[in-house]
PDB file of C-alpha atoms in Angstrom:
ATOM      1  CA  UNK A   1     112.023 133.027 105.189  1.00 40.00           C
ATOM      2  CA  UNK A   2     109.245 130.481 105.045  1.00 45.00           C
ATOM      3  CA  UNK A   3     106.872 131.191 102.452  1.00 51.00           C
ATOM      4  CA  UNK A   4     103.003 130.077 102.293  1.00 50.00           C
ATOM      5  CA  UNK A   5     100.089 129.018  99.784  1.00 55.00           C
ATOM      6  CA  UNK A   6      96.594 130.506 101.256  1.00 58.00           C
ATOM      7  CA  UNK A   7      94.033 128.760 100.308  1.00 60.00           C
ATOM      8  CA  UNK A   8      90.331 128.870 100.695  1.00 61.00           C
ATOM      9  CA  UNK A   9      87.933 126.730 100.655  1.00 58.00           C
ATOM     10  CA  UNK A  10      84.160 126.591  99.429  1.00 58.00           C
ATOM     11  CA  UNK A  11      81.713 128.515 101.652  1.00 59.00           C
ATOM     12  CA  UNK A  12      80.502 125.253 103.414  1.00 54.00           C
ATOM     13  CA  UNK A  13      77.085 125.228 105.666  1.00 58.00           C
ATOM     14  CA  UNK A  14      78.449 121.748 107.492  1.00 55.00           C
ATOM     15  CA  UNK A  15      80.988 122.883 109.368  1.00 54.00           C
ATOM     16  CA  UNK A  16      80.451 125.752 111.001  1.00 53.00           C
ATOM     17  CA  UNK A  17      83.497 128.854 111.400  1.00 54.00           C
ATOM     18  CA  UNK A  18      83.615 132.186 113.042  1.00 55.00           C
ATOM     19  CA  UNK A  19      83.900 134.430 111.427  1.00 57.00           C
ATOM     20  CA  UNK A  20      82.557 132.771 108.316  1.00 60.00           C
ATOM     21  CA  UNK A  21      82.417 129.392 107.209  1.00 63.00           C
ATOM     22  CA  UNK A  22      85.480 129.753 105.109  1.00 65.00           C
ATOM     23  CA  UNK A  23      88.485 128.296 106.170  1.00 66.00           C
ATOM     24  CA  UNK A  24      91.950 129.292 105.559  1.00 70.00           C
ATOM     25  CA  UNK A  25      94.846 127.133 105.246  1.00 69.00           C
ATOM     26  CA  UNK A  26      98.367 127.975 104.941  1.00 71.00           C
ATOM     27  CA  UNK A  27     100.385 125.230 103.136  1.00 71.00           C
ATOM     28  CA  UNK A  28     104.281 125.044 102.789  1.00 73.00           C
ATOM     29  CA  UNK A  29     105.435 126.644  99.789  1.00 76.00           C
ATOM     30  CA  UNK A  30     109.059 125.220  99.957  1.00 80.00           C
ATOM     31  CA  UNK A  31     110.885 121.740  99.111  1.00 82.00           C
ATOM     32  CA  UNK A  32     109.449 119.184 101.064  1.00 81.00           C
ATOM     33  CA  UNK A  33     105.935 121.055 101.571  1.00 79.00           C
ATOM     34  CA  UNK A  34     104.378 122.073 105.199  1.00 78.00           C
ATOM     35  CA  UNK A  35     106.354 118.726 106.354  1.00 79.00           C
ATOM     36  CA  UNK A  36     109.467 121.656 106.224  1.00 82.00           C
ATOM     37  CA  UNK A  37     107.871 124.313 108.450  1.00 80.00           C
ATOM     38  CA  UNK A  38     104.909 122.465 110.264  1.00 75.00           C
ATOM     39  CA  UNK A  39     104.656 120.843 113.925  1.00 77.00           C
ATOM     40  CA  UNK A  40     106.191 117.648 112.051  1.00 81.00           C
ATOM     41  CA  UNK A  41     103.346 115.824 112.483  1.00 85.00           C
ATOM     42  CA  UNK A  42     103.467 112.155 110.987  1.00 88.00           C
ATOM     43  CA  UNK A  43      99.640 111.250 110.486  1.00 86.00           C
ATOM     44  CA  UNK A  44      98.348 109.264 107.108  1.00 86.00           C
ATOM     45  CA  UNK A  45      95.034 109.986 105.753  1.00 82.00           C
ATOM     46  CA  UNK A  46      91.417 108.114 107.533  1.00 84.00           C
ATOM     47  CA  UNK A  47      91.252 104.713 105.642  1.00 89.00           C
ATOM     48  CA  UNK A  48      87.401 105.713 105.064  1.00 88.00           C
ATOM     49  CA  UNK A  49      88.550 108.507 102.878  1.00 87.00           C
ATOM     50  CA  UNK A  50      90.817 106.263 100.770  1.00 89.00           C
ATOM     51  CA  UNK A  51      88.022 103.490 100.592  1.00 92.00           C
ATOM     52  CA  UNK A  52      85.879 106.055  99.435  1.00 90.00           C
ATOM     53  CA  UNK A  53      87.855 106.999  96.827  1.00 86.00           C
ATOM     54  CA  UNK A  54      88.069 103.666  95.856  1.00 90.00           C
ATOM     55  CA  UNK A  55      84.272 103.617  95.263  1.00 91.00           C
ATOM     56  CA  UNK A  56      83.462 106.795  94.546  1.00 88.00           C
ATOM     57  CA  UNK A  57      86.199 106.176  91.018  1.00 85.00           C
ATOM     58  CA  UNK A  58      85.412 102.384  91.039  1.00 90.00           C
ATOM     59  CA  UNK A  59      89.113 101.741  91.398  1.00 90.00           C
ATOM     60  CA  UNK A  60      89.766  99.350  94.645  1.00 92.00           C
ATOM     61  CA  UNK A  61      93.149 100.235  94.106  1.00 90.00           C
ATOM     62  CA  UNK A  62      92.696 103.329  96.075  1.00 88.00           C
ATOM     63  CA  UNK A  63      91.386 101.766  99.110  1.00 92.00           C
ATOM     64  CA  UNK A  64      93.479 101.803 102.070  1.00 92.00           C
ATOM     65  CA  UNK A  65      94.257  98.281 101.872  1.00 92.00           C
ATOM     66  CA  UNK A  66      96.097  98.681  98.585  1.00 94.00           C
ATOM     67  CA  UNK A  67      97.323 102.419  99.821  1.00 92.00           C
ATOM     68  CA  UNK A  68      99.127 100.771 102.826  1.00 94.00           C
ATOM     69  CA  UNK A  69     101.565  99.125 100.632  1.00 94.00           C
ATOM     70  CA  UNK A  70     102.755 102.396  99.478  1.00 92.00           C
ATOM     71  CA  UNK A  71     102.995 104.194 102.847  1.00 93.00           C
ATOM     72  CA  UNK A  72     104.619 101.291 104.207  1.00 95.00           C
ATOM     73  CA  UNK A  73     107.561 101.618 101.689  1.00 94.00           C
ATOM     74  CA  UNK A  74     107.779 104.856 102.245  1.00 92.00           C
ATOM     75  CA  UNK A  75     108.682 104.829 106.029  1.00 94.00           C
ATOM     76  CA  UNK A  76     111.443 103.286 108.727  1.00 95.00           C
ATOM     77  CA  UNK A  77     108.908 103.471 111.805  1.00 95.00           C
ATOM     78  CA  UNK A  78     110.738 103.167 114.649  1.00 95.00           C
ATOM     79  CA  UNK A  79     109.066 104.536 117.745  1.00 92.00           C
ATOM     80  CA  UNK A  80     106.760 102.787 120.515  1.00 91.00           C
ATOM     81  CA  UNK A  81     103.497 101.530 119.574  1.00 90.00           C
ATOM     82  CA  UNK A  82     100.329 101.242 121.680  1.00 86.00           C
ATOM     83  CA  UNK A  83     100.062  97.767 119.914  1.00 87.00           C
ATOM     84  CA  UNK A  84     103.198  96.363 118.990  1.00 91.00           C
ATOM     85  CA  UNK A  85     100.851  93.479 117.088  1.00 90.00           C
ATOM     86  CA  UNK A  86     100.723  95.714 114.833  1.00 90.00           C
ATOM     87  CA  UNK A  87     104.029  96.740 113.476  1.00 92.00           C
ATOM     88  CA  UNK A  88     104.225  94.557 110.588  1.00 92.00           C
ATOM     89  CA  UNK A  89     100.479  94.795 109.674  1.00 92.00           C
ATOM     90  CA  UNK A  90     100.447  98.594 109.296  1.00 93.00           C
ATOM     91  CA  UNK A  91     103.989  99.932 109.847  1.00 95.00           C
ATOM     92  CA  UNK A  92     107.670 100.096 107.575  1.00 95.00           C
ATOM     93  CA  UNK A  93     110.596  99.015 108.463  1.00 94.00           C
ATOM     94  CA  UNK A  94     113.009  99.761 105.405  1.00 94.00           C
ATOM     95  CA  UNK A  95     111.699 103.219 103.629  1.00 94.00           C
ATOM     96  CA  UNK A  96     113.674 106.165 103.462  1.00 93.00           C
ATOM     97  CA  UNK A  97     111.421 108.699 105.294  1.00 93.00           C
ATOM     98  CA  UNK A  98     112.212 107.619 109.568  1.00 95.00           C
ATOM     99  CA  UNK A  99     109.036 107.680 111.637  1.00 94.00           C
ATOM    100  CA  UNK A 100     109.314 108.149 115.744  1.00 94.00           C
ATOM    101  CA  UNK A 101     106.328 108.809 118.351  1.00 92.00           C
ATOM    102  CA  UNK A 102     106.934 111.291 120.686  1.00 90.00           C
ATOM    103  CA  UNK A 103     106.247 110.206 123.961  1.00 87.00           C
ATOM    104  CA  UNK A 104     105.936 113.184 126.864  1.00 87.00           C
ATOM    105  CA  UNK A 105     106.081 112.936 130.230  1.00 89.00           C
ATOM    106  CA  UNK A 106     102.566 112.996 130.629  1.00 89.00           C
ATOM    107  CA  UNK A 107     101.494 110.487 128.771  1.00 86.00           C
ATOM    108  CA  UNK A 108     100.355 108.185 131.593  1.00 88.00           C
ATOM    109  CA  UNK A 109      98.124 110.928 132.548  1.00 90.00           C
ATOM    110  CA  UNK A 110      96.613 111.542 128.906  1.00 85.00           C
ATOM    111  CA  UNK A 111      95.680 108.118 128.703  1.00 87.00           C
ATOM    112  CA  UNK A 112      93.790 108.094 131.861  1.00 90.00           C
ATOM    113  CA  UNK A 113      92.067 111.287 130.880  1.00 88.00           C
ATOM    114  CA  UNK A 114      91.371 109.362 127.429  1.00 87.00           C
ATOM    115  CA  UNK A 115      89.799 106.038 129.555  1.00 88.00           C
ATOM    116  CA  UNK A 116      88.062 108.740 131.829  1.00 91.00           C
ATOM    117  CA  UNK A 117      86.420 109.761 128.631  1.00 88.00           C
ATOM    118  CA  UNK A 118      85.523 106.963 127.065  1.00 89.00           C
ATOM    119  CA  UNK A 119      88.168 107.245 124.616  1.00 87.00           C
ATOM    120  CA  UNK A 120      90.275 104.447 123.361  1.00 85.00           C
ATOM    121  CA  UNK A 121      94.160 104.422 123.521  1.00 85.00           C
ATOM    122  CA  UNK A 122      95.143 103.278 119.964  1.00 85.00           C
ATOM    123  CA  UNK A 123      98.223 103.567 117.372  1.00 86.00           C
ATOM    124  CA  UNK A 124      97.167 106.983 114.997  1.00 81.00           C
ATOM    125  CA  UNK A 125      98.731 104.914 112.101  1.00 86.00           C
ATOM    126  CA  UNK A 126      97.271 101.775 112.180  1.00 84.00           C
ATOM    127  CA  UNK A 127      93.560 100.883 110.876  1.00 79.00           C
ATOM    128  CA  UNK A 128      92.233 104.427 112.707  1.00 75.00           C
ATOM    129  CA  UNK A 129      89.908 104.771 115.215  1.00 76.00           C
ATOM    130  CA  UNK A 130      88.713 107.951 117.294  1.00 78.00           C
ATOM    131  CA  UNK A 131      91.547 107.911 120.002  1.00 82.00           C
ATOM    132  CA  UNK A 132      93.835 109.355 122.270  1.00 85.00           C
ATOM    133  CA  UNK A 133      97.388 108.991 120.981  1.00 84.00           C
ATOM    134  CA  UNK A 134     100.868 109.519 121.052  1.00 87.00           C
ATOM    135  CA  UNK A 135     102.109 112.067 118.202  1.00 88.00           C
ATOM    136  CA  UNK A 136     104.195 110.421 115.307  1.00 91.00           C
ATOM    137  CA  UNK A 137     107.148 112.628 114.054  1.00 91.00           C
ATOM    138  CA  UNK A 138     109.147 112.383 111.253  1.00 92.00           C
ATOM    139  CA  UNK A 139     112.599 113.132 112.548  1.00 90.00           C
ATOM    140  CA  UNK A 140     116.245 111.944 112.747  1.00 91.00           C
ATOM    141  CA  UNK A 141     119.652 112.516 115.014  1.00 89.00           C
ATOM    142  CA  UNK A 142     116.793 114.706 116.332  1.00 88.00           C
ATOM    143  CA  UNK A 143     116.159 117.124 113.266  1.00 89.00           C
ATOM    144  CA  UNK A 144     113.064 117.337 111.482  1.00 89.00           C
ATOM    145  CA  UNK A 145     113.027 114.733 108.183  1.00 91.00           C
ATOM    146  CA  UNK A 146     110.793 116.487 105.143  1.00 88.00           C
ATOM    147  CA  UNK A 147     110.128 114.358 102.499  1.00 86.00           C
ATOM    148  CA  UNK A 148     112.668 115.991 100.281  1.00 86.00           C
ATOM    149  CA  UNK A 149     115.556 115.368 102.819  1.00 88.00           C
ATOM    150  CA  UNK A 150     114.624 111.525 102.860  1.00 89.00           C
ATOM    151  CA  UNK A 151     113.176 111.490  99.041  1.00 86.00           C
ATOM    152  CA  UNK A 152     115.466 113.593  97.505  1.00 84.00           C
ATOM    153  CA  UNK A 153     118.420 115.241  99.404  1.00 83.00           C
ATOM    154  CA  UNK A 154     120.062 111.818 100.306  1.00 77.00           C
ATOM    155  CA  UNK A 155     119.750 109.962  97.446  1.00 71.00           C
ATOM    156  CA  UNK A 156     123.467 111.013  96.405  1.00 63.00           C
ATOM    157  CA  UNK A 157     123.303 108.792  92.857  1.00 68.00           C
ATOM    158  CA  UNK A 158     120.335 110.648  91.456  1.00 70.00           C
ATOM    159  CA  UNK A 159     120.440 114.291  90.675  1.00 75.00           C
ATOM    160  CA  UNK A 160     117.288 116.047  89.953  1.00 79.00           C
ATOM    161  CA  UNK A 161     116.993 119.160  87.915  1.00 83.00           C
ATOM    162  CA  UNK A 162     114.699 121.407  90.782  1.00 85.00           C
ATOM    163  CA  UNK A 163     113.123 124.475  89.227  1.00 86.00           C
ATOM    164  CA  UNK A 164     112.758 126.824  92.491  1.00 85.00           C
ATOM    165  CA  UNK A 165     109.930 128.992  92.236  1.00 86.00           C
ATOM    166  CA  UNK A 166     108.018 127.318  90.316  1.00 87.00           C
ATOM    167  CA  UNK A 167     104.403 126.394  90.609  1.00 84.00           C
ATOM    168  CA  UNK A 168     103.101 123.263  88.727  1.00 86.00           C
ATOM    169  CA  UNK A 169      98.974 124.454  86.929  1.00 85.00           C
ATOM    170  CA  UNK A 170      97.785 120.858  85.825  1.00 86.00           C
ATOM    171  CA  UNK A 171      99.044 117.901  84.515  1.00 88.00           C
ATOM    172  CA  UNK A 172      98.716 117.582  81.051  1.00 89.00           C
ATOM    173  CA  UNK A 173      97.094 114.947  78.925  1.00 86.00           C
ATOM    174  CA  UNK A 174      97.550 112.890  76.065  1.00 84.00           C
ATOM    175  CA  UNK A 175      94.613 112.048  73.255  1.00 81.00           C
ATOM    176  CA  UNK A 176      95.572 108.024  74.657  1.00 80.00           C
ATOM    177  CA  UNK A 177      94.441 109.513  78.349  1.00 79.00           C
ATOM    178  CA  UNK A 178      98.084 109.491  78.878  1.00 84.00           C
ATOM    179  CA  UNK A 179     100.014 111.975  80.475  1.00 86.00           C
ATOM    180  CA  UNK A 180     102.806 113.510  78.760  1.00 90.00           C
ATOM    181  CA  UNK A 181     103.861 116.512  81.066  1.00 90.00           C
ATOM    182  CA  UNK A 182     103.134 119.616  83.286  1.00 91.00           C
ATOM    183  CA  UNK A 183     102.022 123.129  82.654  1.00 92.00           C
ATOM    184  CA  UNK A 184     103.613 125.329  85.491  1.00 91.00           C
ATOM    185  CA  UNK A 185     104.615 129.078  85.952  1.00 91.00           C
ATOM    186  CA  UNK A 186     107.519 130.383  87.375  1.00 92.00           C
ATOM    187  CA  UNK A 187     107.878 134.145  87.849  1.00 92.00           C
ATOM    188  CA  UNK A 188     104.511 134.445  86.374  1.00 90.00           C
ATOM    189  CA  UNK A 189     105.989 132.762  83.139  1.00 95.00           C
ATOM    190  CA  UNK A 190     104.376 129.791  81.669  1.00 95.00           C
ATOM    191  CA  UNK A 191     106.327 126.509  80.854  1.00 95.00           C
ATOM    192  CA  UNK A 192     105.750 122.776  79.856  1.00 94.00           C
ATOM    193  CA  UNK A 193     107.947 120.380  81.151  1.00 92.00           C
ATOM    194  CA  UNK A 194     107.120 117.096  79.047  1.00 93.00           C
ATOM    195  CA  UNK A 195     108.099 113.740  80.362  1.00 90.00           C
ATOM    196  CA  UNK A 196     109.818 110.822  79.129  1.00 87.00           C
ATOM    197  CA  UNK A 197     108.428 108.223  81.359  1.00 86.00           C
ATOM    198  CA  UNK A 198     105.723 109.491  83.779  1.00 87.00           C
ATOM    199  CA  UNK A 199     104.384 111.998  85.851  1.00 87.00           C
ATOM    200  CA  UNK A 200     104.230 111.999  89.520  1.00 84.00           C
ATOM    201  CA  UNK A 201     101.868 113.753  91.041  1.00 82.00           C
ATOM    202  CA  UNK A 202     103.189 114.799  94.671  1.00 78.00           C
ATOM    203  CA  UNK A 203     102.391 118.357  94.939  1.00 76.00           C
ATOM    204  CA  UNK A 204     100.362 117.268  98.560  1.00 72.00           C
ATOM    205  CA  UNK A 205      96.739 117.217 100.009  1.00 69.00           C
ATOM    206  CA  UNK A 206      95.996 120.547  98.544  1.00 70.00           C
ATOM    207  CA  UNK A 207      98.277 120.948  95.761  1.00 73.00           C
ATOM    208  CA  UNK A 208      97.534 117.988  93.997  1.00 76.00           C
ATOM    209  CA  UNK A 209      94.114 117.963  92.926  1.00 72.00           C
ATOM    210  CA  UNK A 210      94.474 121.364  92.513  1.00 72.00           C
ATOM    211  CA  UNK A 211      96.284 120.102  89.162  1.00 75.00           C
ATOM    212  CA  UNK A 212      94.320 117.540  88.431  1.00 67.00           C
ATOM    213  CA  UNK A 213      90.782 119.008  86.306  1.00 49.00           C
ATOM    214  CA  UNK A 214      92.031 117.996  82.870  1.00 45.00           C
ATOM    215  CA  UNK A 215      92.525 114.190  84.074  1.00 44.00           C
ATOM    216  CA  UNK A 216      90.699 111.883  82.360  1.00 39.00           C
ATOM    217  CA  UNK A 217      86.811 111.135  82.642  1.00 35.00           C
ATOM    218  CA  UNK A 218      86.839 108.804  85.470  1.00 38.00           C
ATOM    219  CA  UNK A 219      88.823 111.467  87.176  1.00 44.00           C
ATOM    220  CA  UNK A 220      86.498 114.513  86.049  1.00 42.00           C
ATOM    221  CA  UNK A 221      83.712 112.642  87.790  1.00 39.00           C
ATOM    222  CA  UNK A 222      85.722 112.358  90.961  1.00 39.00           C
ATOM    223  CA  UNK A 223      85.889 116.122  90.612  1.00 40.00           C
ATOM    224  CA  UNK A 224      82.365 116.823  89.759  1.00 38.00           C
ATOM    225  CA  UNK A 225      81.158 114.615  92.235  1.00 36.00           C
ATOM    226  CA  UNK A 226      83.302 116.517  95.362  1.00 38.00           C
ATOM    227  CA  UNK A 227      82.479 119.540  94.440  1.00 36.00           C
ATOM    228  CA  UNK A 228      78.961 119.137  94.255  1.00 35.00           C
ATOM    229  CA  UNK A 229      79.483 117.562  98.136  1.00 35.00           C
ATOM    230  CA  UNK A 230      81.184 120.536  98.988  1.00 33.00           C
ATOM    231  CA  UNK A 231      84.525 119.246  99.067  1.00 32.00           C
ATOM    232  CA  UNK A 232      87.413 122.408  99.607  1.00 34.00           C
ATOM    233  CA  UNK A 233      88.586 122.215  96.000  1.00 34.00           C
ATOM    234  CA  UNK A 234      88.760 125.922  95.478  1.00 34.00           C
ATOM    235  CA  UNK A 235      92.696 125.821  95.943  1.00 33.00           C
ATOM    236  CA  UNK A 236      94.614 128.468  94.672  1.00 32.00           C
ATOM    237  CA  UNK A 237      97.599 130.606  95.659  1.00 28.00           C
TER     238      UNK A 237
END
Protein backbone atom coordinates (compact mmCIF):
# COMPACT_ATOMS: atom_id res chain seq x y z
CA UNK A 1 0.00 0.00 0.00
CA UNK A 2 1.45 3.36 -0.92
CA UNK A 3 1.40 5.67 1.82
CA UNK A 4 1.35 9.69 1.63
CA UNK A 5 2.61 12.99 3.50
CA UNK A 6 -0.29 15.82 3.08
CA UNK A 7 0.92 18.83 3.23
CA UNK A 8 -0.37 22.32 3.13
CA UNK A 9 0.79 25.19 2.28
CA UNK A 10 0.44 28.96 3.49
CA UNK A 11 -2.88 30.61 2.56
CA UNK A 12 -1.29 32.48 -0.46
CA UNK A 13 -3.25 35.58 -2.28
CA UNK A 14 -0.79 35.04 -5.59
CA UNK A 15 -1.92 32.14 -6.85
CA UNK A 16 -5.24 31.75 -6.91
CA UNK A 17 -7.20 27.97 -5.96
CA UNK A 18 -10.74 26.83 -5.86
CA UNK A 19 -11.80 26.10 -3.39
CA UNK A 20 -9.33 28.09 -1.36
CA UNK A 21 -6.01 29.22 -1.96
CA UNK A 22 -4.50 26.36 -0.10
CA UNK A 23 -2.94 23.78 -1.87
CA UNK A 24 -2.54 20.24 -1.05
CA UNK A 25 0.22 18.06 -1.93
CA UNK A 26 0.62 14.48 -1.45
CA UNK A 27 4.32 13.42 -1.25
CA UNK A 28 5.71 9.76 -1.23
CA UNK A 29 6.07 8.49 2.11
CA UNK A 30 8.19 5.37 1.10
CA UNK A 31 12.01 4.62 0.12
CA UNK A 32 12.86 6.51 -2.73
CA UNK A 33 10.09 9.34 -2.11
CA UNK A 34 7.12 10.25 -4.75
CA UNK A 35 9.94 9.15 -7.44
CA UNK A 36 8.39 5.39 -6.12
CA UNK A 37 4.68 6.03 -6.75
CA UNK A 38 4.58 9.21 -9.06
CA UNK A 39 4.18 9.57 -13.04
CA UNK A 40 8.16 9.10 -12.96
CA UNK A 41 8.72 12.28 -14.05
CA UNK A 42 12.54 13.27 -14.46
CA UNK A 43 12.48 17.23 -14.25
CA UNK A 44 15.36 19.29 -12.14
CA UNK A 45 14.47 22.39 -10.43
CA UNK A 46 14.23 26.21 -12.69
CA UNK A 47 17.93 27.44 -12.61
CA UNK A 48 16.30 30.92 -11.44
CA UNK A 49 15.27 29.26 -8.26
CA UNK A 50 18.76 27.86 -7.57
CA UNK A 51 20.41 31.30 -8.57
CA UNK A 52 18.20 32.77 -6.24
CA UNK A 53 19.16 30.85 -3.60
CA UNK A 54 22.48 31.61 -4.31
CA UNK A 55 21.75 35.32 -3.62
CA UNK A 56 19.18 35.31 -1.45
CA UNK A 57 22.10 33.15 1.23
CA UNK A 58 25.06 34.91 -0.53
CA UNK A 59 26.45 31.50 -1.34
CA UNK A 60 27.14 31.23 -5.36
CA UNK A 61 27.57 27.79 -4.64
CA UNK A 62 23.93 27.24 -4.90
CA UNK A 63 23.48 28.65 -8.24
CA UNK A 64 22.65 26.38 -10.94
CA UNK A 65 25.92 26.59 -12.46
CA UNK A 66 27.61 24.99 -9.47
CA UNK A 67 24.23 22.72 -8.87
CA UNK A 68 24.72 21.17 -12.39
CA UNK A 69 27.79 19.45 -11.35
CA UNK A 70 25.90 17.54 -8.86
CA UNK A 71 22.89 16.54 -11.00
CA UNK A 72 25.15 15.64 -13.64
CA UNK A 73 26.85 12.94 -11.42
CA UNK A 74 23.92 11.82 -10.40
CA UNK A 75 22.44 10.64 -13.80
CA UNK A 76 23.24 8.17 -17.04
CA UNK A 77 20.96 10.29 -19.54
CA UNK A 78 20.40 8.37 -22.28
CA UNK A 79 17.35 9.34 -24.28
CA UNK A 80 16.91 11.79 -27.43
CA UNK A 81 17.50 15.34 -27.02
CA UNK A 82 15.90 18.27 -28.85
CA UNK A 83 19.57 19.61 -28.91
CA UNK A 84 22.05 17.05 -28.91
CA UNK A 85 24.71 20.23 -28.47
CA UNK A 86 23.84 19.95 -25.43
CA UNK A 87 24.51 16.62 -23.92
CA UNK A 88 27.75 17.26 -22.41
CA UNK A 89 26.94 20.87 -21.30
CA UNK A 90 23.91 19.92 -19.18
CA UNK A 91 23.50 16.12 -19.22
CA UNK A 92 25.43 12.74 -17.33
CA UNK A 93 26.73 10.14 -18.77
CA UNK A 94 28.18 7.89 -15.85
CA UNK A 95 25.74 8.37 -12.59
CA UNK A 96 23.88 5.71 -11.16
CA UNK A 97 20.27 7.04 -11.47
CA UNK A 98 19.41 6.20 -15.79
CA UNK A 99 17.53 9.06 -17.42
CA UNK A 100 15.31 8.32 -20.84
CA UNK A 101 12.72 10.79 -22.67
CA UNK A 102 9.71 9.34 -23.60
CA UNK A 103 8.92 10.01 -26.96
CA UNK A 104 4.98 9.27 -28.11
CA UNK A 105 3.66 8.91 -31.20
CA UNK A 106 2.46 12.23 -31.34
CA UNK A 107 5.14 14.09 -30.82
CA UNK A 108 5.46 15.55 -34.33
CA UNK A 109 2.09 16.89 -33.77
CA UNK A 110 2.85 18.48 -30.20
CA UNK A 111 5.57 20.31 -31.58
CA UNK A 112 3.61 21.86 -34.27
CA UNK A 113 0.90 22.75 -31.82
CA UNK A 114 3.93 24.22 -29.65
CA UNK A 115 5.31 26.44 -33.00
CA UNK A 116 1.50 27.19 -33.65
CA UNK A 117 1.68 28.77 -30.26
CA UNK A 118 4.52 30.51 -30.15
CA UNK A 119 6.14 28.10 -27.99
CA UNK A 120 9.66 26.93 -28.31
CA UNK A 121 10.67 23.19 -28.66
CA UNK A 122 13.56 22.86 -26.11
CA UNK A 123 15.36 20.05 -23.85
CA UNK A 124 13.30 20.35 -20.10
CA UNK A 125 16.81 19.65 -18.60
CA UNK A 126 19.02 21.88 -20.07
CA UNK A 127 19.36 25.79 -19.14
CA UNK A 128 15.16 25.97 -19.03
CA UNK A 129 13.07 27.89 -20.96
CA UNK A 130 9.10 28.02 -21.24
CA UNK A 131 8.65 25.08 -23.79
CA UNK A 132 7.01 22.30 -25.23
CA UNK A 133 8.89 19.10 -24.45
CA UNK A 134 9.37 15.61 -24.44
CA UNK A 135 8.89 13.98 -20.80
CA UNK A 136 12.19 12.66 -19.12
CA UNK A 137 11.72 9.35 -17.13
CA UNK A 138 13.78 7.74 -14.88
CA UNK A 139 13.50 4.11 -15.85
CA UNK A 140 15.41 0.91 -16.77
CA UNK A 141 14.81 -2.71 -18.68
CA UNK A 142 11.57 -0.66 -18.66
CA UNK A 143 10.78 -0.43 -14.79
CA UNK A 144 10.58 2.64 -12.96
CA UNK A 145 14.29 3.65 -11.27
CA UNK A 146 13.61 5.59 -7.66
CA UNK A 147 16.45 7.02 -6.29
CA UNK A 148 16.80 4.33 -3.70
CA UNK A 149 16.94 1.51 -6.38
CA UNK A 150 19.90 3.42 -8.17
CA UNK A 151 21.31 5.15 -4.74
CA UNK A 152 20.88 2.52 -2.52
CA UNK A 153 19.42 -0.92 -3.57
CA UNK A 154 22.33 -1.66 -6.06
CA UNK A 155 25.14 -0.62 -4.39
CA UNK A 156 25.76 -4.38 -3.17
CA UNK A 157 29.23 -3.33 -1.08
CA UNK A 158 27.50 -0.85 1.18
CA UNK A 159 24.83 -1.86 3.57
CA UNK A 160 22.82 0.77 5.20
CA UNK A 161 21.06 0.39 8.47
CA UNK A 162 17.21 1.75 7.11
CA UNK A 163 14.91 2.58 10.00
CA UNK A 164 11.32 2.03 8.25
CA UNK A 165 8.84 4.19 9.63
CA UNK A 166 10.61 6.64 10.64
CA UNK A 167 10.26 10.33 10.13
CA UNK A 168 13.41 12.57 10.39
CA UNK A 169 12.11 16.37 12.75
CA UNK A 170 15.32 18.57 12.10
CA UNK A 171 18.77 18.25 11.80
CA UNK A 172 20.55 18.95 14.72
CA UNK A 173 23.31 21.39 15.44
CA UNK A 174 26.50 21.75 16.97
CA UNK A 175 27.71 25.03 19.21
CA UNK A 176 30.71 25.06 16.03
CA UNK A 177 27.43 25.43 13.54
CA UNK A 178 28.20 21.90 12.87
CA UNK A 179 25.90 19.25 12.53
CA UNK A 180 26.17 16.30 14.62
CA UNK A 181 22.86 14.29 13.94
CA UNK A 182 19.02 13.98 13.48
CA UNK A 183 16.05 14.16 15.74
CA UNK A 184 13.32 11.81 14.19
CA UNK A 185 10.22 9.81 15.49
CA UNK A 186 9.26 6.55 14.70
CA UNK A 187 5.97 5.17 16.03
CA UNK A 188 5.48 8.45 17.64
CA UNK A 189 8.80 7.75 19.63
CA UNK A 190 11.54 10.22 19.61
CA UNK A 191 15.22 9.29 18.69
CA UNK A 192 18.67 10.92 17.85
CA UNK A 193 20.69 9.33 15.47
CA UNK A 194 24.20 11.18 15.83
CA UNK A 195 26.69 11.02 13.04
CA UNK A 196 30.19 10.25 12.67
CA UNK A 197 30.96 12.09 9.56
CA UNK A 198 28.03 14.14 8.16
CA UNK A 199 24.59 14.58 7.58
CA UNK A 200 22.84 14.42 4.35
CA UNK A 201 20.01 16.09 3.95
CA UNK A 202 17.80 14.23 1.18
CA UNK A 203 14.46 14.03 2.65
CA UNK A 204 13.14 15.96 -0.95
CA UNK A 205 11.52 19.32 -2.06
CA UNK A 206 9.19 19.28 0.83
CA UNK A 207 10.77 17.22 3.35
CA UNK A 208 13.88 18.87 3.56
CA UNK A 209 13.46 22.25 4.67
CA UNK A 210 10.88 21.04 6.61
CA UNK A 211 14.00 19.92 8.88
CA UNK A 212 15.96 22.55 8.42
CA UNK A 213 14.74 25.74 11.16
CA UNK A 214 17.53 25.10 13.65
CA UNK A 215 20.31 25.54 10.78
CA UNK A 216 22.54 28.05 11.30
CA UNK A 217 21.98 31.96 10.90
CA UNK A 218 22.63 32.31 7.32
CA UNK A 219 20.14 29.55 6.96
CA UNK A 220 17.46 31.07 9.50
CA UNK A 221 17.47 34.09 7.23
CA UNK A 222 16.78 31.97 4.20
CA UNK A 223 13.82 30.84 6.27
CA UNK A 224 12.66 34.11 7.53
CA UNK A 225 13.04 35.64 4.37
CA UNK A 226 10.57 32.81 2.40
CA UNK A 227 8.23 32.88 4.67
CA UNK A 228 7.69 36.38 4.82
CA UNK A 229 7.36 35.96 0.64
CA UNK A 230 4.93 33.46 1.19
CA UNK A 231 6.89 30.59 0.35
CA UNK A 232 4.77 26.93 1.21
CA UNK A 233 6.93 26.17 4.23
CA UNK A 234 4.10 25.06 6.42
CA UNK A 235 5.05 21.27 5.77
CA UNK A 236 3.94 18.83 8.03
CA UNK A 237 2.50 15.31 8.01
Amino acid sequence: MTELFHLKTFLNDVHFLIPVDIATVHAGRMLGGSGSHNSNVYNRGSPLDFDYWAKLLDDETWDYKHMLKHFKDSENFVGRLVNENQRYQYYGKFGPLRVDVDIPDFLHKWTMAASELGYNFSDPNAHQTPSFTAQSISIRNGIRESTYDAFVKKKTMWHPTIHRYSQADRILIGGNNTAYGVAYSRHGIPHIAHAKREVIVSAGAFGSPSCSPNLGSGHRRFFRLTKRDKTCLTLHD
